Amino acid sequence: MPRKSRSAVRFSPSRKALIVFLSALIIAGMAYVAYLDHTVRVQFDGKRWAIPARVYARPLELFQGMRLNPEHLAAELTDLGYVRTGNPDSHGTYLRTKGEFRFVTRAFRFWDTAEPSLPVKAIFEGSDLVTLQNSKTGKPIDLVRLDPLLIGSIYPAHNEDRVLVQLAEVPPLLTKTLIAVEDHRFYDHHGIDPISIVRALWSNVRAGATVQGGSTLTQQLAKNFYLTSERTLWRKFNEAIIALLLEFHYSKDEILEAYLNEIFLGQEGQRAVHGFGMASYFYFGRPLTELKLPQFALLVSLVRGASYYDPRRHPERALAQRNRVLDVALANNQITAQQAAAAKQATLGVTAKAPNGTSPYPAFMDLLRRQLQRDYKEQDLTSEGLQIFSTLDPRIQANAERALVTRISQLEKQFRIPPRRLEGAALITSSENGEVLGVVGGRDARFSGFNRALDAQRPIGSLIKPVVYLTALAMPQKYTLATLLQDEPVTFSNPGSKPWAPQNYDHQYHGAVPLHTALAHSYNVPTARLGLEVGVANVLNTLLSLGVERKLAPYPSVLLGAIDLTPMEITQLYQTLASGGFRVPLRAIREVLTAKGEPLQHYPLSIKQVFDAAPIYLLNTALQEVITGGTARSVTQQLPPALTVAGKTGTTDDMRDSWFAGFSGQHVAVVWLGRDDNKSTGLSGATGALKVWGDIMQGITTQALHTTPPGNIEYASVDEQMQRRVARNCSGAVELPFINGSAPLETASCGEGNALTQPVEKTLDWLKEIFR
Amino acid sequence: MTVCRIAPTRPKESTPYPCVRPESLRIASGLPRPRLFSLSAKGQRIITQSVPIALALTCMLQLSGCSLIQTRSTGAPIQERGIPENVQAAPPKQSESENPDVVIKPYSSGGGGNANRVPDETQAQSEAVPAQQEQPAASNNAVLALLDNAGQQSRSGKLDSAAAALERALRIEPRNPEVWHRLAAIRLQQGQFDQAASLAAKSINLAGNNTDLITRNKNIIAQARRKQTKP
């Protein structure tokens, strides 16, 4: 614009022309100011920042009578940044003396209700939370919900990270210190402060260092919020104009609040930390409201140069600058001499590592984002400051990671697998409501690479067998758990394809075996026969209703698991079995709230009955036998005796894949082990994945599998070889559940069959299993 | 894409909150998205726009002696000023004293009793306490408190909140048939008939020999079927 005016001068040397020129200059100047004014206000009044969506773990809920490992509570409090003190009296502090915890929870606004801050006393006996009360009043507390752990954010491309704070919630001591140091005449000037500029110059010369700046807070805000960092006079001029305009339109409080949220206070990799709200978490792992004077002074000192005074990289420099800040605050009468002296004694107190900008749970976040992307645009996720409440249980996740990583290294040594070749994945869900509690996508759980839990499609081997048997058991007039299946050499010929001769894992044949035994011992030949009897297409239909929504061709080899599925799909499949025939879509999200805490979307529990309860009950009885006397027997050594579980091993050709899928009364867990290059691992389902699975189940608090039979189930003792009912105390008698009317009708007396041979055969079976 | 779009695995009636399109958030901010400022890598803004509007404004400025500018731009709604309300309303949590003193028995102990009796009802009629001892709706106070809360919410018409409390109760006692039953009843009220029937079936599945509860569930299933066929 000034150029335009100059051109006017060239052609008008006369006085009249001068007036025209001056008028033009004024108009242009005014126009420019008006333009600045417009932009200043549009930007300031609009949505000022793109705020990444925040993802929270499930909140830990405590109630009396709950089973909870006290170490897990301690770990949760530590993760949440609760500070251990002798006398926990402010929110975010705790004290633990053995089995007794005292802590003050943080207030937190959840989707359903706002949880107030509460002083809590929790007493454990072993893993039982026996007492839960208000530590001030001594009144019992029914239920208390801790604030949820932030497990990740969804960043926009430019990676500015901030947690917005309102002036009202910022501790006054911080703003006082800030104003004392950066602009002590903040409340007296109108945007620019000539006195300060002179004084700052003077005190900097005297101190021999930059301890005071000449720019007002308003100017700093103008610079950071509106302008580039280049140091030119033109920019300085703009900065001054914008500062004046800001002061003209907005109150001091509004300007201060914007400043507190805008200012750059740290950097980690791609992520820029802006504002005191985020900086508090970044350096101290706690909300701003829980900090004290020494921490405020440290944060204020970072305004001068967040990387130069980085307390993690240059602790001495940071300490010196913090103390200088305290001196200035004292000199300005914002703090007392005692306060300053005490604060100077304090250590920097920053956490050793900055909280990871990228989530420590990349595999879970991956699942969460896929589920979010069905409903939200990427841009909204990275800019609207949405609060996403996920289902992740950090304790279960940590336990699963540890189990997988430790076992994998151990198995590599034991089975002479080249180091770092064995990979794995694990998923843990809550069996009745389908919430995904933990996802491990590989042995390097922090690395967000190939997510095997979601994307590794591998042959599932014997994991398919429950589907085959369920198809049969749904026809009680034809099949029961006692039905004898023939395990002898057989070849199936199908016109147009090669004849198929399935083999058992142990290359033995076992004669006539009861259906439940064939499943518990994972015999291939009787399974293939059974599957062809009920029809491959029917087996695939069962698979579909159980939740595997994938188009599959009805080849007979499907019956022995020659289909590729992901651990996630297997989890959905076994989830339906675990919840008694009710399909529950696996969910990683509970709730999405706007930045202001308004409910935006609820992901409700939704269930669908896809199978009658009775055949599922029969199947699950047989799947328990897999553990008590079948291919997964070895896991009983890992688990507490009272923990009843059910599950199925899976091993594929040449031992390329080692699977175990199973459930307790509360949790479903699926583990896969194998190599990315698809080479043999030498691991069966039982020697590999089952070990990890056992560690996972053993390390979490879970309930035994419940076995309340549905109304149309009756128990009967039968002699399976005779297919007759016998007295319960006969030597060959087995007590089995039957769907009403499907148990054998004829009875026999003890010893009518060849009960003699059975114990021998059982021993042999048992021996064979050792090598499985 | 909108929030109300139904994911393949979720049934149609499963969006209890009013359908809000995420995009509308942005619209509500009153800001045209390609902003007047473009963000450089460091997040600093460079003024990029040209001047024509400004010239017009200048004239106004000159005429009015700047007084016009003091009126704040009206287009930007206050709620999008960007600062989240991290405030906590007065604790609406149930007070401890409200919970009836019940003799706790595991719900699975089953056997007759009047399962119809729920804690939030007995509260109003304290003389009914002895009957309640026969069949508490849950085995721990946390679940009782949540059932109580759900009862209050549903009586005041807040069905979403009631359902949220029941889901929370199910996380604590996932196999409590009474909780599943009440969730079924809420879904029925909300017109989610498929879910109502499924949840009631689930409750039956866990109800053991609690014939009263089974009857109530069958009732819900029958109603759901009937209403579904006659929309």
mmCIF file of N, CA, C and O in Angstrom, chain A residues 52 54 150 153 155 158-162 264 266-274 278 281-282 312 354-358:
data_model
loop_
_atom_site.group_PDB
_atom_site.id
_atom_site.type_symbol
_atom_site.label_atom_id
_atom_site.label_comp_id
_atom_site.label_asym_id
_atom_site.label_seq_id
_atom_site.Cartn_x
_atom_site.Cartn_y
_atom_site.Cartn_z
ATOM 1 N N PRO A 52 -6.483 -31.444 19.465
ATOM 2 C CA PRO A 52 -6.570 -32.876 19.146
ATOM 3 C C PRO A 52 -7.588 -33.579 20.047
ATOM 4 O O PRO A 52 -7.810 -33.164 21.185
ATOM 5 N N ARG A 54 -8.847 -36.260 22.559
ATOM 6 C CA ARG A 54 -8.144 -36.945 23.647
ATOM 7 C C ARG A 54 -8.808 -38.295 23.880
ATOM 8 O O ARG A 54 -10.032 -38.387 23.932
ATOM 9 N N LEU A 150 -5.270 -40.634 30.496
ATOM 10 C CA LEU A 150 -5.177 -40.208 29.097
ATOM 11 C C LEU A 150 -4.221 -41.151 28.386
ATOM 12 O O LEU A 150 -3.067 -41.285 28.788
ATOM 13 N N SER A 153 -3.663 -39.000 22.024
ATOM 14 C CA SER A 153 -4.370 -37.910 21.381
ATOM 15 C C SER A 153 -4.302 -38.135 19.885
ATOM 16 O O SER A 153 -3.416 -38.805 19.403
ATOM 17 N N TYR A 155 -3.646 -36.289 16.682
ATOM 18 C CA TYR A 155 -3.057 -35.006 16.331
ATOM 19 C C TYR A 155 -3.334 -34.589 14.906
ATOM 20 O O TYR A 155 -3.399 -35.416 14.019
ATOM 21 N N HIS A 158 0.007 -30.516 11.944
ATOM 22 C CA HIS A 158 1.053 -29.635 12.449
ATOM 23 C C HIS A 158 1.397 -29.863 13.912
ATOM 24 O O HIS A 158 2.258 -29.187 14.464
ATOM 25 N N ASN A 159 0.713 -30.848 14.514
ATOM 26 C CA ASN A 159 1.173 -31.331 15.811
ATOM 27 C C ASN A 159 1.266 -30.318 16.929
ATOM 28 O O ASN A 159 2.145 -30.407 17.772
ATOM 29 N N GLU A 160 0.386 -29.348 16.944
ATOM 30 C CA GLU A 160 0.348 -28.470 18.109
ATOM 31 C C GLU A 160 -0.490 -29.162 19.160
ATOM 32 O O GLU A 160 -1.596 -29.597 18.884
ATOM 33 N N ASP A 161 0.038 -29.251 20.356
ATOM 34 C CA ASP A 161 -0.698 -29.948 21.392
ATOM 35 C C ASP A 161 -1.012 -28.995 22.526
ATOM 36 O O ASP A 161 -0.138 -28.268 22.992
ATOM 37 N N ARG A 162 -2.237 -28.969 22.935
ATOM 38 C CA ARG A 162 -2.573 -28.150 24.088
ATOM 39 C C ARG A 162 -3.778 -28.713 24.836
ATOM 40 O O ARG A 162 -4.587 -29.437 24.290
ATOM 41 N N PHE A 264 4.171 -20.985 23.586
ATOM 42 C CA PHE A 264 4.926 -22.204 23.304
ATOM 43 C C PHE A 264 5.816 -22.550 24.494
ATOM 44 O O PHE A 264 6.588 -21.723 24.966
ATOM 45 N N GLY A 266 7.312 -25.988 24.976
ATOM 46 C CA GLY A 266 8.117 -27.206 24.905
ATOM 47 C C GLY A 266 7.945 -27.930 23.583
ATOM 48 O O GLY A 266 7.019 -27.636 22.820
ATOM 49 N N GLN A 267 8.849 -28.840 23.351
ATOM 50 C CA GLN A 267 8.835 -29.563 22.078
ATOM 51 C C GLN A 267 9.302 -30.984 22.338
ATOM 52 O O GLN A 267 10.221 -31.212 23.117
ATOM 53 N N GLU A 268 8.644 -31.916 21.697
ATOM 54 C CA GLU A 268 9.133 -33.277 21.763
ATOM 55 C C GLU A 268 8.907 -33.894 20.398
ATOM 56 O O GLU A 268 7.774 -34.153 20.008
ATOM 57 N N GLY A 269 9.998 -34.112 19.676
ATOM 58 C CA GLY A 269 9.866 -34.628 18.316
ATOM 59 C C GLY A 269 9.019 -33.677 17.491
ATOM 60 O O GLY A 269 9.270 -32.480 17.449
ATOM 61 N N GLN A 270 7.969 -34.217 16.897
ATOM 62 C CA GLN A 270 7.099 -33.423 16.038
ATOM 63 C C GLN A 270 6.099 -32.584 16.830
ATOM 64 O O GLN A 270 5.431 -31.733 16.296
ATOM 65 N N ARG A 271 5.999 -32.881 18.110
ATOM 66 C CA ARG A 271 4.907 -32.314 18.886
ATOM 67 C C ARG A 271 5.339 -31.036 19.586
ATOM 68 O O ARG A 271 6.317 -31.026 20.324
ATOM 69 N N ALA A 272 4.607 -29.959 19.353
ATOM 70 C CA ALA A 272 4.881 -28.693 20.019
ATOM 71 C C ALA A 272 3.895 -28.507 21.158
ATOM 72 O O ALA A 272 2.692 -28.619 20.967
ATOM 73 N N VAL A 273 4.441 -28.249 22.331
ATOM 74 C CA VAL A 273 3.596 -28.095 23.517
ATOM 75 C C VAL A 273 3.243 -26.630 23.693
ATOM 76 O O VAL A 273 4.127 -25.786 23.865
ATOM 77 N N HIS A 274 1.970 -26.323 23.628
ATOM 78 C CA HIS A 274 1.502 -24.938 23.761
ATOM 79 C C HIS A 274 0.625 -24.809 24.990
ATOM 80 O O HIS A 274 -0.211 -25.670 25.261
ATOM 81 N N MET A 278 -1.189 -27.850 28.967
ATOM 82 C CA MET A 278 -0.471 -28.994 28.427
ATOM 83 C C MET A 278 0.909 -29.110 29.051
ATOM 84 O O MET A 278 1.375 -30.208 29.356
ATOM 85 N N TYR A 281 1.144 -31.149 32.190
ATOM 86 C CA TYR A 281 1.195 -32.601 31.983
ATOM 87 C C TYR A 281 2.528 -33.006 31.380
ATOM 88 O O TYR A 281 3.095 -34.043 31.699
ATOM 89 N N PHE A 282 3.015 -32.170 30.492
ATOM 90 C CA PHE A 282 4.235 -32.504 29.754
ATOM 91 C C PHE A 282 5.444 -32.604 30.685
ATOM 92 O O PHE A 282 6.270 -33.489 30.553
ATOM 93 N N ARG A 312 14.652 -30.920 31.210
ATOM 94 C CA ARG A 312 15.110 -32.301 31.077
ATOM 95 C C ARG A 312 16.504 -32.348 30.453
ATOM 96 O O ARG A 312 17.332 -33.148 30.855
ATOM 97 N N ALA A 354 9.073 -37.228 29.030
ATOM 98 C CA ALA A 354 7.836 -36.562 28.639
ATOM 99 C C ALA A 354 6.812 -37.641 28.341
ATOM 100 O O ALA A 354 7.144 -38.673 27.776
ATOM 101 N N PRO A 355 5.568 -37.430 28.748
ATOM 102 C CA PRO A 355 4.549 -38.418 28.383
ATOM 103 C C PRO A 355 4.522 -38.542 26.866
ATOM 104 O O PRO A 355 4.613 -37.544 26.147
ATOM 105 N N ASN A 356 4.421 -39.755 26.434
ATOM 106 C CA ASN A 356 4.515 -39.988 25.003
ATOM 107 C C ASN A 356 3.400 -39.282 24.248
ATOM 108 O O ASN A 356 2.240 -39.406 24.604
ATOM 109 N N GLY A 357 3.789 -38.512 23.256
ATOM 110 C CA GLY A 357 2.777 -37.837 22.456
ATOM 111 C C GLY A 357 1.971 -38.845 21.675
ATOM 112 O O GLY A 357 0.752 -38.816 21.656
ATOM 113 N N THR A 358 2.688 -39.778 21.072
ATOM 114 C CA THR A 358 1.984 -40.881 20.453
ATOM 115 C C THR A 358 1.629 -41.842 21.570
ATOM 116 O O THR A 358 2.299 -41.891 22.583
#
